[in-house]
N, C-alpha and C. Protein backbone atom coordinates (compact mmCIF):
# COMPACT_ATOMS: atom_id res chain seq x y z
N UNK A 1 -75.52 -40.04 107.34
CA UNK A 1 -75.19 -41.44 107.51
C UNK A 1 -73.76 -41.54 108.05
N UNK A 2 -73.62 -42.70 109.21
CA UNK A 2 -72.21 -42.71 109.47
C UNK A 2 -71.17 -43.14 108.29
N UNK A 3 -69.75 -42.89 108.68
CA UNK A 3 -68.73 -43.66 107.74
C UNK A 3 -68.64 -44.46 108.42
N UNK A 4 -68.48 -45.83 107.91
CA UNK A 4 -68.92 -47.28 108.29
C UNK A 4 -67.30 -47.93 108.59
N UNK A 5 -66.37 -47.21 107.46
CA UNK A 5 -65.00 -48.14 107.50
C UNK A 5 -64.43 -46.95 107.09
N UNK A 6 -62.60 -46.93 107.75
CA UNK A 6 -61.89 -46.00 106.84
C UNK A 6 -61.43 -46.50 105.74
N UNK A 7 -60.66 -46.20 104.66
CA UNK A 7 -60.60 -46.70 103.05
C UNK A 7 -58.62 -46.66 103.44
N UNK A 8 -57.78 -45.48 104.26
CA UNK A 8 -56.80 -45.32 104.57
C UNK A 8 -55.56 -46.53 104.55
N UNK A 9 -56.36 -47.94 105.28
CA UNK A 9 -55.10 -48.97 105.45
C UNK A 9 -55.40 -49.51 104.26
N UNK A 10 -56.21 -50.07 103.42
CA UNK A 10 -56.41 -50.40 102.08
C UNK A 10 -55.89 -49.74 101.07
N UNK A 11 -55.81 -48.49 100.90
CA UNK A 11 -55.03 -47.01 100.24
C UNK A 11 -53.66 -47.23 100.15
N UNK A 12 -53.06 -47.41 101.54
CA UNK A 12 -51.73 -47.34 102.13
C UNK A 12 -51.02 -48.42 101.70
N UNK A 13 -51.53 -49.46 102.00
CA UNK A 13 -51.30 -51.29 101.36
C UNK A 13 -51.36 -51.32 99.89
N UNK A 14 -51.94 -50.55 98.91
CA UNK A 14 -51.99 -50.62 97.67
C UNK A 14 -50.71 -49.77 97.22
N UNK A 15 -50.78 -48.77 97.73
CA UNK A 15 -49.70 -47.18 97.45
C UNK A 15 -48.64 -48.22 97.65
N UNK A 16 -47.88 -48.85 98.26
CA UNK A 16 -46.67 -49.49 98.98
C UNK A 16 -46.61 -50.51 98.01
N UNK A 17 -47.93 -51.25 97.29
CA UNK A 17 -47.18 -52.36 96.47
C UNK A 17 -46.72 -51.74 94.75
N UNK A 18 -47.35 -50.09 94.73
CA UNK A 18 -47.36 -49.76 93.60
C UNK A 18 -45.66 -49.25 93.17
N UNK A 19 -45.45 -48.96 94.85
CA UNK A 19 -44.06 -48.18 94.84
C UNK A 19 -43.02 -48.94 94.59
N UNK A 20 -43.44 -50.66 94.50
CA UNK A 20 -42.66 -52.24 94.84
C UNK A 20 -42.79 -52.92 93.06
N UNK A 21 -43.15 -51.90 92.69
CA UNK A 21 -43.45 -52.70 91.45
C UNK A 21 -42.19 -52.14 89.78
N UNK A 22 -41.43 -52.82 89.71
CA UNK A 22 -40.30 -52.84 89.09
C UNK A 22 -40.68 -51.93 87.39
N UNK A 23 -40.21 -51.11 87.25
CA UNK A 23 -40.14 -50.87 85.91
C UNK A 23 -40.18 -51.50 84.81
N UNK A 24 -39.49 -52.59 84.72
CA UNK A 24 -39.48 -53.72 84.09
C UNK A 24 -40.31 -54.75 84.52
N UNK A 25 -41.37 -54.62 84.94
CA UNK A 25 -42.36 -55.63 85.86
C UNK A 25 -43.76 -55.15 84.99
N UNK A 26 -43.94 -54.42 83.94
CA UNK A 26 -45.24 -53.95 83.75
C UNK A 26 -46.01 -55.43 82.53
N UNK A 27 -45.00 -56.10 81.76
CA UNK A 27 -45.63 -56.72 80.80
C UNK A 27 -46.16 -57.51 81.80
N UNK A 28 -45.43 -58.15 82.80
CA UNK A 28 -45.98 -59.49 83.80
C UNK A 28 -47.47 -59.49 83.69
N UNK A 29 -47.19 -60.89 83.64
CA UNK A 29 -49.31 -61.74 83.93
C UNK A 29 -49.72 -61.44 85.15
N UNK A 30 -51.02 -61.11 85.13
CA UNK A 30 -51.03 -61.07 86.74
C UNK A 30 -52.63 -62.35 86.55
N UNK A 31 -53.11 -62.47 88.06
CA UNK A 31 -54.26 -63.29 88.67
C UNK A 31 -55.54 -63.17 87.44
N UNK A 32 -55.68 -61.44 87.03
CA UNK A 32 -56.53 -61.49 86.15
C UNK A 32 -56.69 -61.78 84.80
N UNK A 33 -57.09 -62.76 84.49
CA UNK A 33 -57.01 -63.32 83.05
C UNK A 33 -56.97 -61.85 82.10
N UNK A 34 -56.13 -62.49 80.82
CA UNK A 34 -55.85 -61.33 79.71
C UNK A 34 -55.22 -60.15 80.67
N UNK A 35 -54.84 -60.28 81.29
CA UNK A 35 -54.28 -58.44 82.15
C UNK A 35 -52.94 -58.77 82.53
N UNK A 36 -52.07 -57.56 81.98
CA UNK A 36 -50.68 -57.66 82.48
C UNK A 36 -50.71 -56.93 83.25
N UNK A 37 -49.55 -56.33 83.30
CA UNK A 37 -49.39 -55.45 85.42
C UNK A 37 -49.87 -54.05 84.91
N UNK A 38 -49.28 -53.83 83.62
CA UNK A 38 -49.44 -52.41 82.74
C UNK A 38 -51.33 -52.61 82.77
N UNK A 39 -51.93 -53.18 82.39
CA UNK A 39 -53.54 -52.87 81.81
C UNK A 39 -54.06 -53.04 83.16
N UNK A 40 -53.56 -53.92 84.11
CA UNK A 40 -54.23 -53.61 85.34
C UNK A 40 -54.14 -52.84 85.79
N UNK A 41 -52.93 -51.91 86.17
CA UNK A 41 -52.65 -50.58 86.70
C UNK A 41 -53.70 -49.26 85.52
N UNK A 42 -53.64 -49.63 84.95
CA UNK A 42 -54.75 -48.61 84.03
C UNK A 42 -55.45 -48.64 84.50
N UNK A 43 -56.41 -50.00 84.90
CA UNK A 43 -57.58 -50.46 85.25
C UNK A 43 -58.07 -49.82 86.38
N UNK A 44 -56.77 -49.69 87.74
CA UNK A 44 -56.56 -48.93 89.18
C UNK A 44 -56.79 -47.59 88.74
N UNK A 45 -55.94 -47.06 87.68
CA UNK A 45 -56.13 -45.21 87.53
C UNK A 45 -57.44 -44.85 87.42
N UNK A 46 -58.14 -46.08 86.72
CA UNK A 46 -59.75 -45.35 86.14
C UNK A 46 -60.63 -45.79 87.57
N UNK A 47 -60.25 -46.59 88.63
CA UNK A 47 -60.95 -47.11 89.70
C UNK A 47 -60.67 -45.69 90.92
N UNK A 48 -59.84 -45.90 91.10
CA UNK A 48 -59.55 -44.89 92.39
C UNK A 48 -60.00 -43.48 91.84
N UNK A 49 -59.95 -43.02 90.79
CA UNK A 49 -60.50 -41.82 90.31
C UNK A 49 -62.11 -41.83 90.45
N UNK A 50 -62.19 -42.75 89.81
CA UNK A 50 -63.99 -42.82 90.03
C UNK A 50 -64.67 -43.04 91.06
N UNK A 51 -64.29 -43.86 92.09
CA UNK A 51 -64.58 -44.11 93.14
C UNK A 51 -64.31 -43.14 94.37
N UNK A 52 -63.39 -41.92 93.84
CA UNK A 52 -63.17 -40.76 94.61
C UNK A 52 -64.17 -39.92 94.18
N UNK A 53 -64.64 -39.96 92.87
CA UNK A 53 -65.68 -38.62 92.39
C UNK A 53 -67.20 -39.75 93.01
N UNK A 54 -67.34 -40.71 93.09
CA UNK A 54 -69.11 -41.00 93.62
C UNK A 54 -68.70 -40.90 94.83
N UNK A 55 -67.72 -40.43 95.96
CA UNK A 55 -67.72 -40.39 97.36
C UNK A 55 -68.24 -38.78 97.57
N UNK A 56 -67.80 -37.71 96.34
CA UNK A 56 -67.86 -36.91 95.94
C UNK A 56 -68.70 -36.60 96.01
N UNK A 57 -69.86 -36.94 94.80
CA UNK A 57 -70.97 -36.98 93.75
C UNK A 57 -71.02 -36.60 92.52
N UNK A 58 -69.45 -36.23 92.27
CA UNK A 58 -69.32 -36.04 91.30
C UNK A 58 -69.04 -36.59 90.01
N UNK A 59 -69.22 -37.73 89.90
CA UNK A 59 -69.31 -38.87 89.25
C UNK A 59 -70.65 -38.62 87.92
N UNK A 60 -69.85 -38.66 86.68
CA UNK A 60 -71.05 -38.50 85.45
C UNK A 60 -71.55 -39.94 85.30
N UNK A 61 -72.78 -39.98 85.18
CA UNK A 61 -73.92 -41.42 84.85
C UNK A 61 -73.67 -41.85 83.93
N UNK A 62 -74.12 -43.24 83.55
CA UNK A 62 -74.63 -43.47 82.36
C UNK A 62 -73.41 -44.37 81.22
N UNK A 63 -71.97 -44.64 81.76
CA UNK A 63 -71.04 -44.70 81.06
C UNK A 63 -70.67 -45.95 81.75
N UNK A 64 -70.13 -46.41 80.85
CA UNK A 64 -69.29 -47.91 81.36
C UNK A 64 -67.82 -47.40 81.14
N UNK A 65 -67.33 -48.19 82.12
CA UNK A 65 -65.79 -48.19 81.98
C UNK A 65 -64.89 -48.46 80.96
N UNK A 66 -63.99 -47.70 80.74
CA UNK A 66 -63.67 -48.40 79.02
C UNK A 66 -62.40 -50.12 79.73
N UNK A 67 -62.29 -51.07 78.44
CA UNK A 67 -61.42 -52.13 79.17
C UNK A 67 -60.05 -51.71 79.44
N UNK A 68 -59.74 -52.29 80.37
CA UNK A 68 -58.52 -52.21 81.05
C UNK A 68 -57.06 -52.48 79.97
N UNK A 69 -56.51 -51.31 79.17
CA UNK A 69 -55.40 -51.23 78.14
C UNK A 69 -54.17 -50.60 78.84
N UNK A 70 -53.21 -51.33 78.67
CA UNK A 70 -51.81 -51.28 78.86
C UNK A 70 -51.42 -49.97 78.12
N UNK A 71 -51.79 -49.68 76.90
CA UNK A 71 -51.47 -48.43 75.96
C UNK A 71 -51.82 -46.95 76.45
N UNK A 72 -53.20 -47.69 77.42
CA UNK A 72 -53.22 -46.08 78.53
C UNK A 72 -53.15 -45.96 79.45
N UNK A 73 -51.81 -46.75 79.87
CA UNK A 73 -51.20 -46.37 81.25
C UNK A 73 -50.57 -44.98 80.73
N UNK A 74 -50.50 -43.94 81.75
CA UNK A 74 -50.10 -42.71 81.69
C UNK A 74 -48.91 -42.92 82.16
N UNK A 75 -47.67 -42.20 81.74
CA UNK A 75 -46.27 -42.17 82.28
C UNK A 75 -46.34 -41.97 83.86
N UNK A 76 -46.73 -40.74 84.19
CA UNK A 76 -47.10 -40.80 85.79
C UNK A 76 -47.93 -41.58 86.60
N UNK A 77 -47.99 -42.79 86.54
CA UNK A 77 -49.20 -43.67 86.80
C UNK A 77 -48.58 -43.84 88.10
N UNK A 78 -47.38 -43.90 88.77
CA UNK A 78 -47.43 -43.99 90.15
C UNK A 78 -47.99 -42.93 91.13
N UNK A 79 -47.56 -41.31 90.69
CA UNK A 79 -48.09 -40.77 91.10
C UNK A 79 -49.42 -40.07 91.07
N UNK A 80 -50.00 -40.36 89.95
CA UNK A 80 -51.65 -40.23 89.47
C UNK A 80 -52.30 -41.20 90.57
N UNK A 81 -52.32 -42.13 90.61
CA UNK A 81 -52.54 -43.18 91.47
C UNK A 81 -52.77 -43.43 92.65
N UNK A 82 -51.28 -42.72 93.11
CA UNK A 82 -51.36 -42.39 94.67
C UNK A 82 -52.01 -40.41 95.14
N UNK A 83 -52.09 -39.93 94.19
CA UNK A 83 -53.02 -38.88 94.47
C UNK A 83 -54.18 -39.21 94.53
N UNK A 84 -54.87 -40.20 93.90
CA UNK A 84 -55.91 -40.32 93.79
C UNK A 84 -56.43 -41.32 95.11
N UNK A 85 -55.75 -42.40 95.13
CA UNK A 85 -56.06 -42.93 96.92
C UNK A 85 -56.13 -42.06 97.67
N UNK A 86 -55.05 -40.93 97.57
CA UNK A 86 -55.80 -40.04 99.07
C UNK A 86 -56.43 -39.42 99.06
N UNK A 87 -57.14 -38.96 97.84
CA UNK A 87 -58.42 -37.85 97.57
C UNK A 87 -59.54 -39.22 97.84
N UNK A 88 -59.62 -40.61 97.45
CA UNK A 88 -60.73 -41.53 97.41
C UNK A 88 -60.78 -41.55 99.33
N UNK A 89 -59.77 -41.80 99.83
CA UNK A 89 -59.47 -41.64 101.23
C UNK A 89 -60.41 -40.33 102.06
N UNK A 90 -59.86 -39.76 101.79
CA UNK A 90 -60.29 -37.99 102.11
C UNK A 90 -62.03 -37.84 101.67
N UNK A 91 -62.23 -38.21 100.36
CA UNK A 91 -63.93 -38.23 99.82
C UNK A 91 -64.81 -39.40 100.62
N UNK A 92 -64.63 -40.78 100.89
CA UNK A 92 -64.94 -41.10 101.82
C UNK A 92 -64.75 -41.09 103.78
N UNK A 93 -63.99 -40.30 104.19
CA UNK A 93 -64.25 -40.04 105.38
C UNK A 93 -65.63 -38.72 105.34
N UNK A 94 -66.12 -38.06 104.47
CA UNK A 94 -67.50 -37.05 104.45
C UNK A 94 -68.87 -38.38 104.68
N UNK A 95 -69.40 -38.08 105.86
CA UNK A 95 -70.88 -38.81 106.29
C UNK A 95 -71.79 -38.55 104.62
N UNK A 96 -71.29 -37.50 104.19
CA UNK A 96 -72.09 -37.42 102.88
C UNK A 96 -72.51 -38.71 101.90
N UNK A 97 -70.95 -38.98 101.43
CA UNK A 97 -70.52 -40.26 100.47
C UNK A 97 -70.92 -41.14 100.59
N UNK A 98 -71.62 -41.45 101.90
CA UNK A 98 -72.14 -42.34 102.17
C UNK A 98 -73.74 -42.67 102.23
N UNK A 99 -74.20 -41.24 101.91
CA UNK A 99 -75.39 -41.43 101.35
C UNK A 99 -75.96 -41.65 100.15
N UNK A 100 -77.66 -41.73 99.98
CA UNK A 100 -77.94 -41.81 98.44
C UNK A 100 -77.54 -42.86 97.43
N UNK A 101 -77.68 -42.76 96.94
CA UNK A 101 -77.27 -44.00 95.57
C UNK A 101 -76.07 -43.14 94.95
N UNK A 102 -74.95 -44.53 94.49
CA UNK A 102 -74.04 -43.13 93.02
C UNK A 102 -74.36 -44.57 92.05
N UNK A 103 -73.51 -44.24 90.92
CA UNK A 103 -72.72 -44.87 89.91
C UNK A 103 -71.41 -45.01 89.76
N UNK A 104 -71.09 -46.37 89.35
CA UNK A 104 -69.78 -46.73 88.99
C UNK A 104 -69.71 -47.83 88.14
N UNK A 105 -68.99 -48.06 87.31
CA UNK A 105 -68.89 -48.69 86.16
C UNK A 105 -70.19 -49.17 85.31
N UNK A 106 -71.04 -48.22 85.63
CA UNK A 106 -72.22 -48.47 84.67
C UNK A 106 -73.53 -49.33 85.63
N UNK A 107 -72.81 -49.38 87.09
CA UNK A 107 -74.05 -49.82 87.52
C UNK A 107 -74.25 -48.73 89.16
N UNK A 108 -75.79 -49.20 89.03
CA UNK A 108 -76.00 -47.77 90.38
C UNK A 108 -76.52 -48.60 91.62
N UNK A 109 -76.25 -48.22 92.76
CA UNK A 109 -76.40 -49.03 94.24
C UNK A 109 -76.04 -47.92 95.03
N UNK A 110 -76.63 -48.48 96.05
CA UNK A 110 -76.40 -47.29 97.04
C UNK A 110 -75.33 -47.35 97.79
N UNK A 111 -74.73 -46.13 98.30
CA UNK A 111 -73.73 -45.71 98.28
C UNK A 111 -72.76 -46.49 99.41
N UNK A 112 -73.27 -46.55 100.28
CA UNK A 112 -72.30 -47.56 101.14
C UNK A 112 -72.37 -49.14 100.24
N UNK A 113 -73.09 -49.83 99.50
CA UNK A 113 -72.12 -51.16 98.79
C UNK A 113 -71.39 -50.30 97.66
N UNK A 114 -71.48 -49.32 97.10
CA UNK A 114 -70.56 -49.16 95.97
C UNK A 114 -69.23 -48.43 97.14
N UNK A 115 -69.12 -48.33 98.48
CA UNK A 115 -68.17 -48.36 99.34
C UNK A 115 -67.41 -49.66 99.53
N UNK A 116 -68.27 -50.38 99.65
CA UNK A 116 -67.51 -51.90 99.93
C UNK A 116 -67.30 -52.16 98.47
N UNK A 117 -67.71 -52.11 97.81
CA UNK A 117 -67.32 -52.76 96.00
C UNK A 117 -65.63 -51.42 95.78
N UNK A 118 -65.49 -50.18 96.16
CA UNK A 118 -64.04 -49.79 96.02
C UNK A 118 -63.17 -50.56 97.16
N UNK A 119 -63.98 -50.59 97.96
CA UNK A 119 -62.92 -51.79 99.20
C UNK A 119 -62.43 -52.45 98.48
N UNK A 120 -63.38 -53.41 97.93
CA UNK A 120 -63.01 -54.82 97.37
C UNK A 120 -62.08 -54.91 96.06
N UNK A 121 -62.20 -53.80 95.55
CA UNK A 121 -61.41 -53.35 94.14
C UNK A 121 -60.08 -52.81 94.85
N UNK A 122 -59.75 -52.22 95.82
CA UNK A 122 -58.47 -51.94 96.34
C UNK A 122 -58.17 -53.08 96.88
N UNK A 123 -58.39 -54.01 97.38
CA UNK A 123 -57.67 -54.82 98.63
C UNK A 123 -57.38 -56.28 97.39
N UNK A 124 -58.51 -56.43 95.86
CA UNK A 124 -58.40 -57.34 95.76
C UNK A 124 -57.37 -57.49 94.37
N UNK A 125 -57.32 -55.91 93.98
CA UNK A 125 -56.21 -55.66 93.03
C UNK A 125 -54.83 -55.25 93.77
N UNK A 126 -54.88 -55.17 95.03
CA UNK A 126 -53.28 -54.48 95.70
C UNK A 126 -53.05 -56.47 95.83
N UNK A 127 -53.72 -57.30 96.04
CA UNK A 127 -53.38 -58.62 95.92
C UNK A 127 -52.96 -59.12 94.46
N UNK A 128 -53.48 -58.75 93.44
CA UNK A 128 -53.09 -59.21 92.28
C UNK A 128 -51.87 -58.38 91.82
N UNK A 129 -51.79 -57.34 92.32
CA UNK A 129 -50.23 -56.38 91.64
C UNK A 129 -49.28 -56.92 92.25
N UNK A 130 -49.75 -57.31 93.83
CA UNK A 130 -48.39 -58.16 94.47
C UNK A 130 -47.97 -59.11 94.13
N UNK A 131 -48.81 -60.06 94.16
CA UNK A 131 -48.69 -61.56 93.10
C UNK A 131 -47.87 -61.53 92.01
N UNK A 132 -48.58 -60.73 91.37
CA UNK A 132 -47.55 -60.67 89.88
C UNK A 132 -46.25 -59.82 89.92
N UNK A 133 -46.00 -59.32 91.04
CA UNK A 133 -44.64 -58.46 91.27
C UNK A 133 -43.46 -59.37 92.23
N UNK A 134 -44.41 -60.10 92.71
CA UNK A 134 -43.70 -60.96 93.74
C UNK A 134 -43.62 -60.55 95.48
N UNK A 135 -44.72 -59.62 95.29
CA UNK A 135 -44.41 -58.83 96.75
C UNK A 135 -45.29 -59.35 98.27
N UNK A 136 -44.67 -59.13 99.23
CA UNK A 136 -45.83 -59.62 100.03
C UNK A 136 -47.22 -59.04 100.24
N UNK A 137 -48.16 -59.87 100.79
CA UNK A 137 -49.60 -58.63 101.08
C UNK A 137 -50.37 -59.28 101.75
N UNK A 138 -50.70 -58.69 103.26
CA UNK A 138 -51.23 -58.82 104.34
C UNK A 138 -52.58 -57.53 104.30
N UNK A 139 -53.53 -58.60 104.64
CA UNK A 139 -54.67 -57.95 104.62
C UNK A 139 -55.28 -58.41 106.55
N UNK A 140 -55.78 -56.92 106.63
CA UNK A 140 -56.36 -57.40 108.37
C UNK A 140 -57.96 -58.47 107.86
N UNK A 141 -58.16 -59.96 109.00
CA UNK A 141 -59.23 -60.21 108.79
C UNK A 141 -60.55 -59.59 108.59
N UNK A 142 -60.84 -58.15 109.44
CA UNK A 142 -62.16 -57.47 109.29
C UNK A 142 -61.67 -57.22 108.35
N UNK A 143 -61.00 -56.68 107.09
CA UNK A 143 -60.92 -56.09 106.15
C UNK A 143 -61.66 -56.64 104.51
N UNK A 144 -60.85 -57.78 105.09
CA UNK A 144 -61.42 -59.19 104.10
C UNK A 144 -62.49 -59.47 104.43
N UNK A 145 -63.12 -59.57 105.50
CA UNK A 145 -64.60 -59.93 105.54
C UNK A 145 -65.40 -58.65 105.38
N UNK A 146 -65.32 -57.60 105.50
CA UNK A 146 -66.37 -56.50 105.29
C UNK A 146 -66.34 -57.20 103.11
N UNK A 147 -65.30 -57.17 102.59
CA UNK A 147 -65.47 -57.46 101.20
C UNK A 147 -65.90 -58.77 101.28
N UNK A 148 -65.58 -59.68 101.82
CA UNK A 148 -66.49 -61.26 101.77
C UNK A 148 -68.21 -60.92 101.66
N UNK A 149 -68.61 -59.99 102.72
CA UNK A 149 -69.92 -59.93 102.95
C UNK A 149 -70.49 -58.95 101.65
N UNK A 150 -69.75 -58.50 100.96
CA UNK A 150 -70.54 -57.52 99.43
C UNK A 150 -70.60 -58.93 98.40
N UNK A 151 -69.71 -60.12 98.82
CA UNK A 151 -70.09 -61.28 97.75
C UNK A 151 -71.42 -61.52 97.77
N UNK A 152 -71.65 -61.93 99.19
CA UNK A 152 -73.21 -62.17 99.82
C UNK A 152 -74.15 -61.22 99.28
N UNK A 153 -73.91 -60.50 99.36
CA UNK A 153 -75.03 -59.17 99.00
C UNK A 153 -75.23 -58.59 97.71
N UNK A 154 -74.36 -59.20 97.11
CA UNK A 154 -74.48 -59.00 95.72
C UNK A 154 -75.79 -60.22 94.36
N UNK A 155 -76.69 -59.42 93.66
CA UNK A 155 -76.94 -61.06 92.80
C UNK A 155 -75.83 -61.16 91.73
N UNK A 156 -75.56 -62.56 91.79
CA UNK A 156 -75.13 -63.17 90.51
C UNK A 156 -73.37 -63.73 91.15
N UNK A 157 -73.81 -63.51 92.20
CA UNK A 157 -71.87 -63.76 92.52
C UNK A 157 -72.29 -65.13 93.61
N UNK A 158 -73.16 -65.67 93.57
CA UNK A 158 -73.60 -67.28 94.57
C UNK A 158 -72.06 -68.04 94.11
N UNK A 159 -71.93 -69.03 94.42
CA UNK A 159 -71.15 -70.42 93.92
C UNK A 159 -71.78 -70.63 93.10
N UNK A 160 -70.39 -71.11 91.93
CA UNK A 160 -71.17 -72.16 90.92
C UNK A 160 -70.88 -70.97 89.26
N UNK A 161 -71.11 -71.76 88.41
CA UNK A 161 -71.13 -71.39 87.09
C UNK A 161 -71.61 -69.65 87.34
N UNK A 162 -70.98 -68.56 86.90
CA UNK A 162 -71.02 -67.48 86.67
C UNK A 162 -70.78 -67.18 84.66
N UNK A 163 -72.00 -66.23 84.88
CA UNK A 163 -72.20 -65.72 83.32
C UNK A 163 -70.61 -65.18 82.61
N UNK A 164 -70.63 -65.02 81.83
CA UNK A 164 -69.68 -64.42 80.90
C UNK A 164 -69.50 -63.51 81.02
N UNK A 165 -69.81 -62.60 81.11
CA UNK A 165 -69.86 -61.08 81.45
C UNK A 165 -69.74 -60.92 83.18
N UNK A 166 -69.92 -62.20 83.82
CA UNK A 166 -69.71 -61.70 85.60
C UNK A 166 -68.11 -60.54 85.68
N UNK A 167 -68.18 -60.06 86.51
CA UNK A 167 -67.54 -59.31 87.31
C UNK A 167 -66.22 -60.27 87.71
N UNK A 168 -66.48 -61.24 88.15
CA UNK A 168 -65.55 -62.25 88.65
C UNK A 168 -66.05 -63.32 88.04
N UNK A 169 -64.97 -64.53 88.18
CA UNK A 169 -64.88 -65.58 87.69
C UNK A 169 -65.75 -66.40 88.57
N UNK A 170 -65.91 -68.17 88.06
CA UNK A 170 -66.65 -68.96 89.34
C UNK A 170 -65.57 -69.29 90.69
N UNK A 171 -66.27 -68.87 91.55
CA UNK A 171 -65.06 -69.57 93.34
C UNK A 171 -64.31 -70.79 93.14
N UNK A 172 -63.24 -70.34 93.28
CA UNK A 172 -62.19 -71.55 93.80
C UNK A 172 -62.52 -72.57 94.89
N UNK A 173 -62.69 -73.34 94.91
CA UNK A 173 -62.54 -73.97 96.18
C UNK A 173 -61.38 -73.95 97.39
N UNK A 174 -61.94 -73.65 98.26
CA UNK A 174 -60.61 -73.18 99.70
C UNK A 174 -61.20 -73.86 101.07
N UNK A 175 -60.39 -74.44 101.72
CA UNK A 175 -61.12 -74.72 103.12
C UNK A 175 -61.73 -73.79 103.97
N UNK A 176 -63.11 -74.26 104.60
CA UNK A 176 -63.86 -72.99 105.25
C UNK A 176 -62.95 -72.60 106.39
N UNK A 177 -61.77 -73.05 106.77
CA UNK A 177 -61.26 -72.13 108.17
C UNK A 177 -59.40 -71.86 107.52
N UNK A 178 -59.55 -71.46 105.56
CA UNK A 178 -58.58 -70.72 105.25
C UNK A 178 -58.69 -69.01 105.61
N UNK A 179 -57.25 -68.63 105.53
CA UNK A 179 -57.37 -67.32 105.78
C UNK A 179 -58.71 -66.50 105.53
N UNK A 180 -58.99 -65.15 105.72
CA UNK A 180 -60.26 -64.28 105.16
C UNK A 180 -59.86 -64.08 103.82
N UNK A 181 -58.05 -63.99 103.50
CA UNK A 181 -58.19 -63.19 102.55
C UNK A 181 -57.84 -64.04 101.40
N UNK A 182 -57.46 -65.66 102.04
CA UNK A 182 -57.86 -66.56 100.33
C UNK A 182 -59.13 -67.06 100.35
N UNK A 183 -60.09 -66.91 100.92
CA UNK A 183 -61.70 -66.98 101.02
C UNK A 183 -62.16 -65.90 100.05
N UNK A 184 -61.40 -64.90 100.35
CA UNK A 184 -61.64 -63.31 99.10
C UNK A 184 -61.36 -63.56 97.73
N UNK A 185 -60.08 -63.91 97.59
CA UNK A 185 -59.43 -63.99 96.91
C UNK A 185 -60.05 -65.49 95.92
N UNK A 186 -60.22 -66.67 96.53
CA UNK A 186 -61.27 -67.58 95.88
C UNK A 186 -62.52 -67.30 95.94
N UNK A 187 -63.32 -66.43 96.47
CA UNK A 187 -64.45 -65.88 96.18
C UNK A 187 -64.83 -65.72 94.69
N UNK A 188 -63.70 -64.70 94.72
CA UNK A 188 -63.74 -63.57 93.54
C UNK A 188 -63.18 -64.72 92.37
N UNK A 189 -63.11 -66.03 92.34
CA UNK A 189 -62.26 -67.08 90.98
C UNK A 189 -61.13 -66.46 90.76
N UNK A 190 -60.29 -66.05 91.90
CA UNK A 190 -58.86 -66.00 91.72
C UNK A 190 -58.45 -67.64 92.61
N UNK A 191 -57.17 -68.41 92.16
CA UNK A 191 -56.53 -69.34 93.01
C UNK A 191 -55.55 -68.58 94.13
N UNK A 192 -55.83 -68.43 94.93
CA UNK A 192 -54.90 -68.18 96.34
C UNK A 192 -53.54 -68.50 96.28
N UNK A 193 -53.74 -69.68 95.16
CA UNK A 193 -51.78 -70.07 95.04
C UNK A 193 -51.34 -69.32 93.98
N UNK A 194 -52.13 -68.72 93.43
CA UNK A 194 -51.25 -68.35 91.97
C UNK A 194 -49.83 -67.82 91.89
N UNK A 195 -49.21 -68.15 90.88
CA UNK A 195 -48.19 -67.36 91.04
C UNK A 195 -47.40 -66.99 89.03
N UNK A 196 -47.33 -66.00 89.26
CA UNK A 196 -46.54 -65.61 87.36
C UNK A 196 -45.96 -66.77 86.77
């Protein structure tokens, strides 16, 4: 199967806001309800790792993700982090990764949407670490729309009242000819304006 997208400028854009993010910046609120900068960045260590082992296949079944805790951020979390984008980088450029079905966080799809679902987890958390750090973050339009179109393709993520347990919150409302990436960003029931 071809590789459909490189993962590299998404990688690169995340690595750069991680390097922007203040020592004293970890209690900060960020976009995701209950999550400070510390439990979200946990949240990233256990994402880019996993999403490098199903590009892999080496990814164990059957397990849900544990929740996103501030207490296990690892001291090296900048550089755990950014090793791990370029191995997730490196594991998806193989035509392999892109075949077959994997697993990730307890649910299984085939392998190019659980490609666009780490897209969407890099581009839509390097937006929430910036937010809550204060940093800028420019996303290319195809970038944002390859993740717009896994909303579509997903069940349970339509407009409108989302379960308790969704993945994301219910859509913001945004004008249809706002940017791609506050269309993403209110997709997913984040506000585009937010700010700490």
């Amino acid at each position: 199967m071809a590789v459909e997208f490189d993962f590299e400028p998404a990688a690169h854009r995340l690595a750069g806001v991680l390097a922007g993010i203040p020592g004293d910046g970890l209690e900060a609120p960020t976009p995701c309800a209950d999550l400070s900068v510390a439990a979200l960045l946990d949240h990233v260590n256990g994402l880019t790792r996993a999403f490098g082992e199903v590009a892999r296949k080496t990814r164990e079944t059957g397990s849900r993700p544990p929740r996103p805790d501030a207490a296990n951020l690892p001291a090296d979390w900048r550089e755990r982090i950014d090793r791990q984008l370029k191995d997730l980088v490196e594991a998806w450029r193989e035509p392999s990764a892109w075949e077959g079905m994997g697993e990730a966080g307890g649910v299984t799809l085939p392998a190019p949407v659980l490609a666009r679902v780490a897209l969407d987890e890099l581009v839509l958390h390097g937006w929430d670490l910036a937010r809550a750090t204060g940093q800028s973050y420019d996303v290319p339009a195809e970038e944002a729309e390859i993740c717009l179109a896994l909303f579509a393709s997903l069940p349970g993520q339509e407009d409108g009242p989302r379960p308790p347990d969704a993945a994301f919150g219910p859509p913001v409302p945004v004008p249809d000819d706002a940017p791609a990436l506050d269309r993403l960003v209110a997709r997913s029931g984040r506000n585009p304006s937010w700010t700490p």
